[in-house]
């Protein structure tokens, strides 16, 4: 199976260099390797100091670099949908050039880059694929898109297609606009299926994310939030790269202060991200450019470790969602490492549980047993979210310790989401934080 490694981090921390160095090391160790980027500001060609094209270009033995031709992929994946939207805008008098711009899918280039990764994994040509992702915020939105789009498509696709097929002549005359034909719906279905494949690939056992940071408080704080959000969406994180670490040897008084400050932050990183390995890369006199310098960068960073071995549950952090039962009640457990009480919000809507961490939300479909049950309590305990359910109509049992009585209340309550059009509030219980 192809090993897929995604590198992300705050802008400017060195994620492109880390991704390129890792790919170079993989090729040196005998793996047929491809490195590409989902970042629209392509800099891989500059990092390798090589001419790179839209197809995989060999820059060294077994090492290939690709700058994805997003326009070509866009036409293949979005062309039918864009043509329909242009017809609609033309009908209402929008200038053709403006219509061309308005019908471009936001974030399309990043999404299409992930589809390219999916195709390369399917091809079986590569032992290792390294992905240089966009800065953290863009990457998190990108990785959340497959599940979000699938949620909307599953609810709207079948109904909308049936209505349009049945009433196309009447509706077209009534609204005065062209209605989508089967080609448009087929294109939407293909896009949904493609993104579902991407989601399956990236959340599978052969793919993992690595966080790149520098020993700065603001950067580390963002990395912590990134870990929590990646866990929310079910993506495995298997390592942290601490870049630009000042070496202690030969330091003058000014640099000794930097060394001490960075060492304190790195100690916090080790505690926050355990059991993940923390790979340190020293501050260099100049940026590594070209295959030789990138190889030296990676060898020094990883030391004697094998950064391409498949991650295990003991060496990575990921969502291990499961359901326990005591014969009468159910407890849904989900890992949310480094989540805090003030950032977490839960709501119940029909057969779905809405989990929001900061500005990111995941809609979690509940299995049948829980969909028919009522929420009786929830808590956050040492990075693990636990939501307790009881069968509808069952006699109310005493709330277990930690769900209500122990710990402080989280900033928001479970519930306050409407069920159906009547606006009736879902059941809600106080969510407690069991972190000490």
mmCIF file of N, CA and C in Angstrom, residues 77 81 149-150 153 157 161 182-196:
data_model
loop_
_atom_site.group_PDB
_atom_site.id
_atom_site.type_symbol
_atom_site.label_atom_id
_atom_site.label_comp_id
_atom_site.label_asym_id
_atom_site.label_seq_id
_atom_site.Cartn_x
_atom_site.Cartn_y
_atom_site.Cartn_z
ATOM 1 N N UNK A 77 -13.738 17.693 -13.689
ATOM 2 C CA UNK A 77 -14.597 17.413 -12.537
ATOM 3 C C UNK A 77 -15.763 18.380 -12.390
ATOM 4 N N UNK A 81 -21.068 21.159 -14.524
ATOM 5 C CA UNK A 81 -21.760 22.016 -13.558
ATOM 6 C C UNK A 81 -21.515 23.483 -13.886
ATOM 7 N N UNK A 149 -19.803 18.107 2.189
ATOM 8 C CA UNK A 149 -20.502 18.009 0.905
ATOM 9 C C UNK A 149 -21.329 16.733 0.822
ATOM 10 N N UNK A 150 -20.784 15.643 1.339
ATOM 11 C CA UNK A 150 -21.526 14.385 1.318
ATOM 12 C C UNK A 150 -22.815 14.492 2.125
ATOM 13 N N UNK A 153 -25.274 16.449 -0.051
ATOM 14 C CA UNK A 153 -25.658 15.691 -1.242
ATOM 15 C C UNK A 153 -26.602 14.552 -0.881
ATOM 16 N N UNK A 157 -29.684 15.588 -2.994
ATOM 17 C CA UNK A 157 -29.451 15.106 -4.347
ATOM 18 C C UNK A 157 -30.630 14.315 -4.898
ATOM 19 N N UNK A 161 -33.268 15.831 -7.800
ATOM 20 C CA UNK A 161 -33.223 15.214 -9.123
ATOM 21 C C UNK A 161 -34.591 14.693 -9.512
ATOM 22 N N UNK A 182 -29.629 15.868 -16.654
ATOM 23 C CA UNK A 182 -29.007 14.724 -15.986
ATOM 24 C C UNK A 182 -27.488 14.815 -15.959
ATOM 25 N N UNK A 183 -26.897 15.473 -16.960
ATOM 26 C CA UNK A 183 -25.437 15.603 -16.967
ATOM 27 C C UNK A 183 -24.943 16.377 -15.746
ATOM 28 N N UNK A 184 -25.707 17.400 -15.356
ATOM 29 C CA UNK A 184 -25.321 18.194 -14.190
ATOM 30 C C UNK A 184 -25.420 17.349 -12.926
ATOM 31 N N UNK A 185 -26.525 16.617 -12.774
ATOM 32 C CA UNK A 185 -26.689 15.777 -11.588
ATOM 33 C C UNK A 185 -25.635 14.671 -11.550
ATOM 34 N N UNK A 186 -25.312 14.118 -12.734
ATOM 35 C CA UNK A 186 -24.276 13.079 -12.778
ATOM 36 C C UNK A 186 -22.919 13.650 -12.367
ATOM 37 N N UNK A 187 -22.640 14.892 -12.788
ATOM 38 C CA UNK A 187 -21.374 15.527 -12.410
ATOM 39 C C UNK A 187 -21.319 15.756 -10.904
ATOM 40 N N UNK A 188 -22.435 16.186 -10.309
ATOM 41 C CA UNK A 188 -22.484 16.374 -8.861
ATOM 42 C C UNK A 188 -22.293 15.055 -8.126
ATOM 43 N N UNK A 189 -22.911 14.002 -8.661
ATOM 44 C CA UNK A 189 -22.756 12.691 -8.030
ATOM 45 C C UNK A 189 -21.302 12.229 -8.108
ATOM 46 N N UNK A 190 -20.661 12.447 -9.260
ATOM 47 C CA UNK A 190 -19.250 12.053 -9.402
ATOM 48 C C UNK A 190 -18.373 12.832 -8.430
ATOM 49 N N UNK A 191 -18.650 14.129 -8.303
ATOM 50 C CA UNK A 191 -17.869 14.945 -7.376
ATOM 51 C C UNK A 191 -18.047 14.456 -5.945
ATOM 52 N N UNK A 192 -19.294 14.143 -5.577
ATOM 53 C CA UNK A 192 -19.557 13.617 -4.234
ATOM 54 C C UNK A 192 -18.803 12.316 -4.011
ATOM 55 N N UNK A 193 -18.871 11.407 -4.991
ATOM 56 C CA UNK A 193 -18.201 10.119 -4.844
ATOM 57 C C UNK A 193 -16.687 10.280 -4.798
ATOM 58 N N UNK A 194 -16.172 11.216 -5.607
ATOM 59 C CA UNK A 194 -14.727 11.455 -5.596
ATOM 60 C C UNK A 194 -14.267 11.946 -4.233
ATOM 61 N N UNK A 195 -15.012 12.878 -3.661
ATOM 62 C CA UNK A 195 -14.622 13.424 -2.358
ATOM 63 C C UNK A 195 -14.792 12.385 -1.250
ATOM 64 N N UNK A 196 -15.786 11.515 -1.399
ATOM 65 C CA UNK A 196 -15.937 10.422 -0.428
ATOM 66 C C UNK A 196 -14.722 9.493 -0.485
#
